[in-house]
Short mmCIF file of C-alpha atoms in Angstrom, two decimals:
data_model
loop_
_atom_site.label_atom_id
_atom_site.label_comp_id
_atom_site.label_asym_id
_atom_site.label_seq_id
_atom_site.Cartn_x
_atom_site.Cartn_y
_atom_site.Cartn_z
CA MET A 1125 0.00 0.00 0.00
CA THR A 1126 1.34 3.43 -0.93
CA SER A 1127 1.88 5.91 1.85
CA ALA A 1128 1.84 9.42 0.38
CA ILE A 1129 3.96 12.11 2.01
CA PRO A 1130 1.64 14.65 3.72
CA PRO A 1131 1.93 18.20 2.42
CA HIS A 1132 3.89 20.58 4.56
CA THR A 1133 4.48 24.30 4.56
CA PRO A 1134 7.68 24.97 2.66
CA GLY A 1135 10.40 26.94 4.37
CA PRO A 1136 12.84 29.28 2.69
CA GLN A 1137 13.91 27.84 -0.68
CA VAL A 1138 17.57 27.58 -1.66
CA ARG A 1139 18.49 28.96 -5.09
CA ALA A 1140 20.49 26.84 -7.54
CA ARG A 1141 22.98 29.65 -8.14
CA ALA A 1142 23.86 29.58 -4.45
CA LEU A 1143 24.56 25.85 -4.51
CA VAL A 1144 26.41 25.81 -7.82
CA ARG A 1145 29.27 27.76 -6.23
CA LYS A 1146 29.96 24.99 -3.70
CA PRO A 1147 33.03 22.95 -4.80
CA LYS A 1148 32.03 19.90 -2.75
CA LEU A 1149 28.82 19.58 -4.74
CA TRP A 1150 30.84 19.32 -7.95
CA LEU A 1151 33.59 17.04 -6.73
CA VAL A 1152 32.14 13.51 -6.82
CA PRO A 1153 30.08 13.72 -10.05
CA THR A 1154 32.88 15.55 -11.85
CA VAL A 1155 35.55 13.02 -10.90
CA LEU A 1156 33.35 10.01 -11.67
CA SER A 1157 32.16 11.45 -14.99
CA ALA A 1158 35.74 12.23 -16.04
CA LEU A 1159 36.96 8.75 -15.11
CA VAL A 1160 34.09 7.10 -16.96
CA ALA A 1161 34.64 9.25 -20.06
CA VAL A 1162 38.37 8.55 -20.20
CA GLY A 1163 37.95 4.87 -19.34
CA LEU A 1164 35.30 4.22 -21.99
CA SER A 1165 37.29 6.16 -24.61
CA LEU A 1166 40.43 4.13 -23.98
CA LEU A 1167 38.54 0.84 -23.86
CA TYR A 1168 36.34 1.25 -26.92
CA MET A 1169 38.73 3.05 -29.24
CA GLY A 1170 41.91 1.36 -28.02
CA GLY A 1171 40.75 -2.03 -29.22
CA ILE A 1172 39.81 -1.12 -32.80
CA LEU A 1173 42.24 1.52 -34.07
CA ASN A 1174 45.00 -0.74 -35.42
CA PRO A 1175 43.72 -4.29 -35.98
CA ASN A 1176 46.39 -5.11 -38.56
CA ASP A 1177 49.21 -3.78 -36.39
CA ASN A 1178 47.94 -5.70 -33.35
CA LEU A 1179 47.62 -9.07 -35.07
CA HIS A 1180 48.89 -11.87 -32.85
CA ARG A 1181 48.72 -15.52 -33.94
CA LEU A 1182 45.59 -15.23 -36.07
CA PRO A 1183 44.77 -18.89 -36.86
CA VAL A 1184 44.78 -19.56 -40.62
CA ALA A 1185 45.04 -22.94 -42.38
CA LEU A 1186 47.63 -23.65 -45.03
CA VAL A 1187 46.59 -26.54 -47.30
CA ASP A 1188 49.05 -28.02 -49.77
CA GLU A 1189 47.37 -30.55 -52.09
CA ASP A 1190 50.02 -30.27 -54.81
CA ARG A 1191 51.17 -33.73 -55.87
CA GLY A 1192 52.82 -32.77 -59.13
CA THR A 1193 56.29 -33.77 -60.32
CA PRO A 1194 58.93 -31.18 -59.35
CA LEU A 1195 60.07 -28.87 -62.10
CA PRO A 1196 63.45 -29.59 -63.74
CA GLY A 1197 66.28 -28.74 -61.44
CA GLN A 1198 64.02 -28.67 -58.33
CA ARG A 1199 63.53 -31.30 -55.65
CA GLU A 1200 60.06 -30.39 -54.40
CA PRO A 1201 56.71 -29.52 -55.97
CA LEU A 1202 55.88 -25.83 -56.12
CA GLY A 1203 53.09 -26.24 -53.54
CA LYS A 1204 55.59 -27.36 -50.92
CA GLN A 1205 57.93 -24.51 -51.82
CA ILE A 1206 55.12 -21.94 -51.58
CA THR A 1207 53.80 -23.11 -48.23
CA ASP A 1208 57.31 -23.32 -46.78
CA ARG A 1209 58.04 -19.79 -48.00
CA ILE A 1210 54.79 -18.44 -46.48
CA VAL A 1211 55.50 -19.98 -43.07
CA ALA A 1212 59.11 -18.82 -43.10
CA GLY A 1213 58.02 -15.29 -44.02
CA SER A 1214 55.78 -14.96 -40.95
CA SER A 1215 58.54 -14.10 -38.52
CA ASP A 1216 56.51 -11.45 -36.65
CA ASP A 1217 54.09 -14.01 -35.12
CA SER A 1218 51.08 -12.12 -36.49
CA VAL A 1219 49.61 -15.20 -38.17
CA HIS A 1220 49.52 -18.74 -36.85
CA TRP A 1221 49.71 -20.84 -40.01
CA ARG A 1222 48.31 -24.32 -39.42
CA ARG A 1223 49.36 -26.97 -41.95
CA LEU A 1224 46.25 -29.08 -42.55
CA ASP A 1225 44.88 -31.30 -45.26
CA ARG A 1226 41.67 -30.30 -47.02
CA ALA A 1227 39.37 -32.35 -44.76
CA GLN A 1228 41.00 -31.04 -41.60
CA ALA A 1229 40.78 -27.48 -42.88
CA GLN A 1230 37.09 -27.88 -43.71
CA ASP A 1231 36.42 -29.24 -40.23
CA ALA A 1232 38.36 -26.37 -38.64
CA LEU A 1233 36.30 -23.89 -40.67
CA ALA A 1234 33.09 -25.63 -39.59
CA SER A 1235 34.07 -25.41 -35.92
CA GLY A 1236 35.27 -21.82 -36.01
CA GLU A 1237 38.85 -22.77 -35.15
CA ILE A 1238 40.35 -20.87 -38.08
CA PHE A 1239 39.48 -17.59 -39.77
CA GLY A 1240 40.27 -18.86 -43.24
CA ALA A 1241 42.49 -21.07 -45.38
CA LEU A 1242 44.91 -20.84 -48.30
CA VAL A 1243 44.62 -23.87 -50.59
CA VAL A 1244 47.19 -24.93 -53.19
CA PRO A 1245 45.45 -27.34 -55.63
CA GLU A 1246 46.61 -30.80 -56.59
CA ASP A 1247 47.65 -29.91 -60.14
CA PHE A 1248 49.43 -26.69 -59.24
CA THR A 1249 52.96 -27.67 -60.30
CA ALA A 1250 51.71 -29.18 -63.55
CA SER A 1251 49.69 -26.04 -64.34
CA VAL A 1252 52.69 -23.80 -63.72
CA ALA A 1253 54.95 -26.02 -65.85
CA ALA A 1254 52.46 -25.80 -68.71
CA LEU A 1255 52.87 -22.01 -68.85
CA THR A 1256 56.27 -22.42 -70.51
CA THR A 1257 54.81 -24.65 -73.26
CA ASN A 1258 51.93 -24.50 -75.71
CA ARG A 1259 49.84 -26.78 -73.47
CA ALA A 1260 48.67 -24.05 -71.07
CA THR A 1261 44.87 -23.66 -70.96
CA ALA A 1262 44.49 -21.46 -67.88
CA ARG A 1263 46.52 -19.69 -65.22
CA PRO A 1264 47.34 -21.78 -62.16
CA THR A 1265 45.01 -20.93 -59.29
CA ILE A 1266 45.39 -20.69 -55.52
CA THR A 1267 42.13 -20.58 -53.55
CA VAL A 1268 41.45 -18.40 -50.51
CA LEU A 1269 38.69 -19.71 -48.24
CA THR A 1270 36.93 -17.34 -45.81
CA ASN A 1271 34.92 -18.01 -42.65
CA PRO A 1272 32.20 -15.32 -42.33
CA GLY A 1273 30.80 -16.97 -39.21
CA LEU A 1274 33.71 -15.46 -37.28
CA GLY A 1275 32.72 -11.92 -38.27
CA SER A 1276 33.08 -9.85 -41.40
CA LEU A 1277 36.19 -7.99 -40.21
CA GLY A 1278 38.05 -11.12 -39.19
CA SER A 1279 37.13 -12.80 -42.46
CA SER A 1280 38.24 -9.71 -44.41
CA ILE A 1281 41.58 -9.43 -42.62
CA THR A 1282 42.27 -13.11 -43.23
CA ALA A 1283 41.37 -12.84 -46.90
CA GLN A 1284 43.77 -9.92 -47.30
CA ILE A 1285 46.55 -11.88 -45.57
CA ASN A 1286 45.97 -14.93 -47.78
CA GLN A 1287 45.75 -12.90 -50.98
CA SER A 1288 48.96 -11.06 -50.13
CA ALA A 1289 50.75 -14.33 -49.37
CA ALA A 1290 49.52 -15.89 -52.60
CA HIS A 1291 50.56 -12.84 -54.61
CA GLN A 1292 54.06 -12.87 -53.14
CA ALA A 1293 54.32 -16.56 -53.91
CA SER A 1294 53.20 -15.89 -57.49
CA LEU A 1295 55.89 -13.23 -57.96
CA ALA A 1296 58.56 -15.57 -56.59
CA ILE A 1297 57.48 -18.40 -58.90
CA GLY A 1298 57.35 -16.05 -61.86
CA LYS A 1299 60.85 -14.84 -61.19
CA GLN A 1300 62.13 -18.41 -61.22
CA LEU A 1301 60.32 -19.33 -64.43
CA ALA A 1302 61.10 -16.12 -66.31
CA ALA A 1303 64.80 -16.64 -65.77
CA GLY A 1304 64.67 -19.63 -68.10
CA THR A 1305 63.10 -17.95 -71.15
CA ASP A 1306 64.07 -15.13 -73.51
CA VAL A 1307 60.67 -14.65 -75.18
CA PRO A 1308 59.31 -11.21 -74.12
CA THR A 1309 55.65 -12.23 -74.19
CA THR A 1310 56.35 -15.36 -72.18
CA ARG A 1311 58.39 -13.39 -69.67
CA LEU A 1312 55.46 -10.97 -69.28
CA LEU A 1313 53.05 -13.85 -68.68
CA LEU A 1314 55.36 -15.45 -66.16
CA ALA A 1315 55.94 -12.23 -64.19
CA ASP A 1316 52.78 -12.93 -62.12
CA PRO A 1317 51.58 -16.36 -63.24
CA VAL A 1318 49.21 -17.38 -60.45
CA ALA A 1319 45.56 -16.36 -60.17
CA VAL A 1320 43.96 -16.05 -56.73
CA THR A 1321 40.27 -16.81 -56.20
CA THR A 1322 38.27 -16.24 -53.02
CA GLN A 1323 35.49 -18.55 -51.89
CA VAL A 1324 33.40 -18.91 -48.76
CA GLY A 1325 34.82 -21.83 -46.82
CA HIS A 1326 31.92 -22.20 -44.39
CA PRO A 1327 28.72 -20.48 -45.57
CA ILE A 1328 26.22 -18.90 -43.18
CA GLY A 1329 22.64 -17.76 -43.77
CA ARG A 1330 21.72 -14.64 -45.74
CA HIS A 1331 19.96 -13.21 -42.68
CA SER A 1332 23.02 -13.46 -40.45
CA GLY A 1333 24.25 -9.88 -40.65
CA LEU A 1334 27.53 -10.90 -42.37
CA GLY A 1335 28.42 -12.84 -39.24
CA LEU A 1336 27.40 -10.11 -36.77
CA THR A 1337 24.06 -11.48 -35.55
CA ALA A 1338 25.85 -13.58 -32.95
CA PHE A 1339 27.41 -10.46 -31.44
CA TYR A 1340 24.23 -8.40 -31.37
CA TYR A 1341 22.15 -11.30 -30.08
CA THR A 1342 24.67 -11.83 -27.28
CA LEU A 1343 24.56 -8.11 -26.54
CA LEU A 1344 20.78 -8.39 -26.17
CA LEU A 1345 21.21 -11.21 -23.65
CA VAL A 1346 23.79 -9.29 -21.61
CA LEU A 1347 21.73 -6.10 -21.69
CA GLY A 1348 18.65 -8.08 -20.75
CA GLY A 1349 20.39 -9.45 -17.67
CA PHE A 1350 22.02 -6.12 -16.81
CA ILE A 1351 18.98 -3.86 -17.26
CA GLY A 1352 16.55 -6.44 -15.92
CA GLY A 1353 18.69 -7.00 -12.83
CA ASN A 1354 18.87 -3.29 -12.09
CA LEU A 1355 15.13 -2.85 -12.63
CA VAL A 1356 14.42 -5.67 -10.20
CA ASN A 1357 16.88 -4.18 -7.73
CA SER A 1358 15.28 -0.74 -7.72
CA GLY A 1359 11.73 -2.10 -7.89
CA VAL A 1360 12.18 -4.40 -4.90
CA ASP A 1361 13.87 -1.68 -2.83
CA THR A 1362 10.97 0.65 -3.57
CA SER A 1363 8.30 -1.95 -2.78
CA LEU A 1364 9.99 -2.93 0.49
CA GLY A 1365 10.23 0.69 1.62
CA TYR A 1366 13.99 1.10 1.35
CA ALA A 1367 13.81 3.63 -1.48
CA ASP A 1368 11.35 6.29 -2.54
CA SER A 1369 9.36 6.12 -5.75
CA GLU A 1370 9.41 9.35 -7.73
CA ILE A 1371 7.88 9.64 -11.21
CA GLY A 1372 7.76 13.24 -12.38
CA PRO A 1373 6.04 15.27 -9.64
CA TRP A 1374 4.45 12.19 -8.06
CA HIS A 1375 6.22 10.87 -5.01
CA SER A 1376 5.31 7.94 -2.82
CA ARG A 1377 6.82 5.85 -0.06
CA TYR A 1378 5.86 2.31 0.90
CA PRO A 1379 5.88 0.98 4.46
CA THR A 1380 9.22 -0.56 5.37
CA VAL A 1381 9.21 -4.35 5.42
CA PRO A 1382 11.49 -5.85 8.11
CA ILE A 1383 13.85 -8.03 6.09
CA ASP A 1384 17.60 -8.53 6.27
CA ARG A 1385 20.05 -8.12 3.41
CA THR A 1386 20.43 -11.84 2.73
CA GLN A 1387 16.71 -12.47 2.34
CA THR A 1388 16.42 -9.38 0.17
CA LEU A 1389 19.10 -10.78 -2.13
CA VAL A 1390 17.27 -14.13 -2.27
CA LEU A 1391 14.09 -12.32 -3.32
CA LYS A 1392 15.85 -10.26 -5.99
CA MET A 1393 17.62 -13.29 -7.45
CA LEU A 1394 14.42 -15.33 -7.59
CA MET A 1395 12.61 -12.50 -9.33
CA THR A 1396 15.49 -12.08 -11.77
CA ALA A 1397 15.34 -15.75 -12.70
CA GLY A 1398 11.57 -15.61 -13.10
CA ILE A 1399 11.40 -12.46 -15.22
CA SER A 1400 14.21 -13.74 -17.45
CA LEU A 1401 11.89 -16.51 -18.63
CA LEU A 1402 9.74 -13.84 -20.26
CA THR A 1403 12.50 -11.57 -21.55
CA THR A 1404 14.47 -14.43 -23.13
CA THR A 1405 11.39 -15.65 -24.95
CA LEU A 1406 10.56 -12.16 -26.18
CA VAL A 1407 14.10 -11.64 -27.49
CA MET A 1408 13.82 -14.82 -29.57
CA VAL A 1409 10.34 -13.92 -30.81
CA ALA A 1410 11.47 -10.44 -31.84
CA THR A 1411 14.73 -11.46 -33.52
CA ILE A 1412 13.71 -14.75 -35.13
CA SER A 1413 9.95 -14.68 -35.65
CA VAL A 1414 9.49 -10.96 -36.36
CA LEU A 1415 12.80 -9.96 -37.97
CA GLY A 1416 13.63 -13.33 -39.55
CA MET A 1417 17.14 -13.84 -38.18
CA ASP A 1418 18.66 -17.12 -39.36
CA ALA A 1419 18.76 -19.51 -36.42
CA SER A 1420 18.64 -23.25 -35.83
CA HIS A 1421 18.67 -25.49 -32.76
CA LEU A 1422 15.96 -23.27 -31.26
CA PRO A 1423 15.44 -25.24 -28.00
CA MET A 1424 19.20 -25.16 -27.37
CA LEU A 1425 19.33 -21.45 -28.27
CA TRP A 1426 16.49 -20.64 -25.85
CA LEU A 1427 18.03 -22.63 -22.99
CA PHE A 1428 21.47 -21.10 -23.53
CA SER A 1429 19.96 -17.62 -23.84
CA TYR A 1430 17.95 -18.00 -20.64
CA CYS A 1431 20.89 -19.30 -18.60
CA ALA A 1432 23.16 -16.55 -19.96
CA THR A 1433 20.64 -13.83 -19.08
CA VAL A 1434 20.14 -15.24 -15.59
CA ALA A 1435 23.89 -15.51 -14.98
CA VAL A 1436 24.35 -11.82 -15.85
CA GLY A 1437 21.29 -10.82 -13.80
CA LEU A 1438 22.50 -12.71 -10.73
CA GLY A 1439 25.91 -11.07 -11.10
CA VAL A 1440 24.24 -7.65 -11.17
CA GLN A 1441 22.27 -8.45 -7.99
CA ALA A 1442 25.40 -9.66 -6.20
CA ILE A 1443 27.35 -6.51 -7.14
CA ASN A 1444 24.48 -4.22 -6.11
CA ALA A 1445 24.14 -6.03 -2.79
CA ALA A 1446 27.85 -5.65 -2.12
CA PHE A 1447 28.45 -2.08 -3.33
CA GLY A 1448 25.09 -0.42 -2.77
CA GLY A 1449 24.60 2.90 -4.56
CA ILE A 1450 27.61 2.55 -6.88
CA GLY A 1451 26.74 -1.05 -7.70
CA GLN A 1452 25.15 -0.08 -11.01
CA LEU A 1453 28.35 1.69 -12.09
CA VAL A 1454 30.50 -1.28 -11.06
CA SER A 1455 28.27 -3.80 -12.84
CA MET A 1456 28.20 -1.55 -15.91
CA PHE A 1457 31.98 -1.77 -16.17
CA VAL A 1458 32.03 -5.52 -15.50
CA PHE A 1459 29.29 -6.53 -17.94
CA ILE A 1460 29.30 -3.73 -20.53
CA ALA A 1461 32.32 -1.41 -20.59
CA LEU A 1462 35.01 -4.09 -20.27
CA ALA A 1463 33.01 -6.78 -22.04
CA LEU A 1464 32.23 -5.09 -25.37
CA PRO A 1465 35.78 -4.37 -26.60
CA SER A 1466 37.00 -7.78 -25.39
CA SER A 1467 34.14 -9.76 -26.91
CA GLY A 1468 36.11 -10.60 -30.06
CA ALA A 1469 32.88 -10.49 -32.07
CA THR A 1470 33.40 -7.37 -34.18
CA VAL A 1471 37.21 -7.23 -34.05
CA PRO A 1472 38.96 -10.60 -33.51
CA LEU A 1473 40.79 -10.78 -30.20
CA GLU A 1474 43.86 -11.80 -32.21
CA ALA A 1475 43.72 -8.30 -33.77
CA THR A 1476 43.47 -6.36 -30.48
CA PRO A 1477 46.14 -5.26 -27.98
CA GLY A 1478 47.23 -7.77 -25.36
CA PHE A 1479 45.12 -6.15 -22.62
CA PHE A 1480 41.91 -7.00 -24.46
CA ARG A 1481 43.08 -10.55 -25.16
CA PHE A 1482 43.63 -10.87 -21.41
CA LEU A 1483 40.12 -9.58 -20.67
CA GLY A 1484 38.72 -12.06 -23.15
CA LEU A 1485 39.88 -14.92 -20.95
CA PHE A 1486 37.19 -14.20 -18.37
CA GLU A 1487 34.90 -11.38 -19.52
CA PRO A 1488 31.42 -12.89 -19.98
CA MET A 1489 30.51 -11.44 -23.37
CA HIS A 1490 33.36 -13.20 -25.16
CA GLN A 1491 32.46 -16.57 -23.67
CA LEU A 1492 28.71 -16.14 -24.15
CA GLY A 1493 29.26 -14.85 -27.68
CA ALA A 1494 31.25 -17.97 -28.54
CA GLY A 1495 28.34 -20.12 -27.38
CA VAL A 1496 25.76 -18.15 -29.36
CA ARG A 1497 28.01 -18.16 -32.43
CA SER A 1498 28.36 -21.93 -32.19
CA ILE A 1499 24.58 -22.39 -32.11
CA LEU A 1500 23.84 -19.90 -34.91
CA TYR A 1501 26.68 -20.65 -37.34
CA PHE A 1502 28.49 -23.86 -36.42
CA ASP A 1503 25.73 -26.42 -35.85
CA ALA A 1504 25.92 -26.09 -32.04
CA ARG A 1505 29.27 -27.88 -31.91
CA ALA A 1506 30.81 -28.05 -28.46
CA ASP A 1507 34.31 -27.40 -29.82
CA ALA A 1508 33.10 -24.27 -31.64
CA GLY A 1509 32.65 -22.40 -28.36
CA LEU A 1510 29.43 -23.87 -26.96
CA ALA A 1511 31.20 -25.91 -24.28
CA ARG A 1512 33.21 -22.86 -23.21
CA GLY A 1513 30.01 -20.82 -23.08
CA TRP A 1514 28.28 -23.32 -20.78
CA ILE A 1515 31.33 -23.44 -18.52
CA MET A 1516 31.36 -19.64 -18.28
CA ILE A 1517 27.66 -19.59 -17.38
CA ALA A 1518 28.22 -22.14 -14.61
CA VAL A 1519 31.29 -20.35 -13.25
CA GLY A 1520 29.61 -16.93 -13.42
CA THR A 1521 26.49 -18.15 -11.65
CA ALA A 1522 28.52 -19.80 -8.90
CA LEU A 1523 30.66 -16.68 -8.40
CA ALA A 1524 27.57 -14.47 -8.22
CA LEU A 1525 25.94 -16.68 -5.58
CA VAL A 1526 29.09 -17.07 -3.48
CA PHE A 1527 30.10 -13.42 -3.63
CA GLY A 1528 26.61 -12.00 -3.16
CA PHE A 1529 25.62 -14.14 -0.18
CA ALA A 1530 29.06 -13.88 1.42
CA MET A 1531 28.77 -10.09 1.44
CA THR A 1532 25.16 -9.91 2.64
CA ARG A 1533 25.77 -12.43 5.44
CA TYR A 1534 28.80 -10.44 6.50
CA TYR A 1535 26.77 -7.23 6.61
CA ASP A 1536 23.94 -8.96 8.51
CA ARG A 1537 26.29 -10.46 11.10
CA ARG A 1538 27.84 -7.03 11.66
CA GLY A 1539 24.38 -5.53 12.19
CA LEU A 1540 24.76 -3.23 9.19
CA ARG A 1541 21.08 -2.83 8.49
CA ARG A 1542 19.78 -0.88 5.53
CA LEU A 1543 18.65 2.67 6.20
CA THR A 1544 15.15 3.73 5.27
CA PRO A 1545 14.18 7.12 3.82
CA GLN A 1546 12.90 9.60 6.38
CA PRO A 1547 10.70 12.67 5.82
CA ALA A 1548 12.31 16.08 6.18
#
């Protein structure tokens, strides 16, 4: 039942221009606003400015299917020479070239283990040898395979790396072949003899946002847990009489319910878990049924989405219970500010500075995003990130419960009861 504040005769009113001159009034909001502005600027912009310069062990497959007879005077087929030259040329550790056969590379693409592949075909040496004769029917071709399920930027960066490597290999081969002929037209043809084609190695649906739906869907889950948790937190405090309700000029105060901090946290966590049933369902209805997002394994997607939302919501409740008024700011940094640039969904973690790669080891959005990406693009394979996502949900839920109840029990044992609002 709402207990309205009785009207009272106002005393002398303080003018804003009198208060605005007080330094203490400015201190806390100014310092916090400045720290947030600088922190968010460094976090968000610091992770995306130089993806190519920050590359560190980007996993790319190198497939050599060339089984041709070595050219005269050479001991190995050209495919082996090209792949060896590519690996030897990557001395800066920016790319992690993985030597795989075609089946292994296709499986790695299908599980999201690699961002792309460079494939030297079986008849490569024979096709190159034919260029110096009248038997040539087409330029030799090296194929670049992309993996759009890992994001459009990651796929684009990998394609550029593969195309550059193939082009350098073509120039090196051409230099070798041109040295053995004096015919100007042949020398011109052999200057850059290899064609490079790009193909999608692991296709995804047309309504997948070029590989970005996994990121935005994960963001919806995290925001659902974060915003929902804070709404439950403020709503329960208002209903139990530990905070005032003020909407525009209307102000009300509920009778204070005698309840300790631990039981309040139990109530908030139960309500968070209950409301998340509705919000998770609505997110799927809006994104899949209304907007037509490509998605499969719908029961698995719903269960994963619900558990992810609950894990974030419980973490928000635990942080609010421990930190009180600044809990929303703390949880915002934990679940949003630090999580977005370290998610690895828009910019691969392998293309970010080391600090963001470190955050990606434990920040929830990266782990949850890997699980969602596995369900949406990689047939819900455990090794495509789904297993890691479930582990993160379990660990996050356990940490939220342990931390939240440890803090509230400590406060209750110390007799640190919550204060209730009092009329002036």
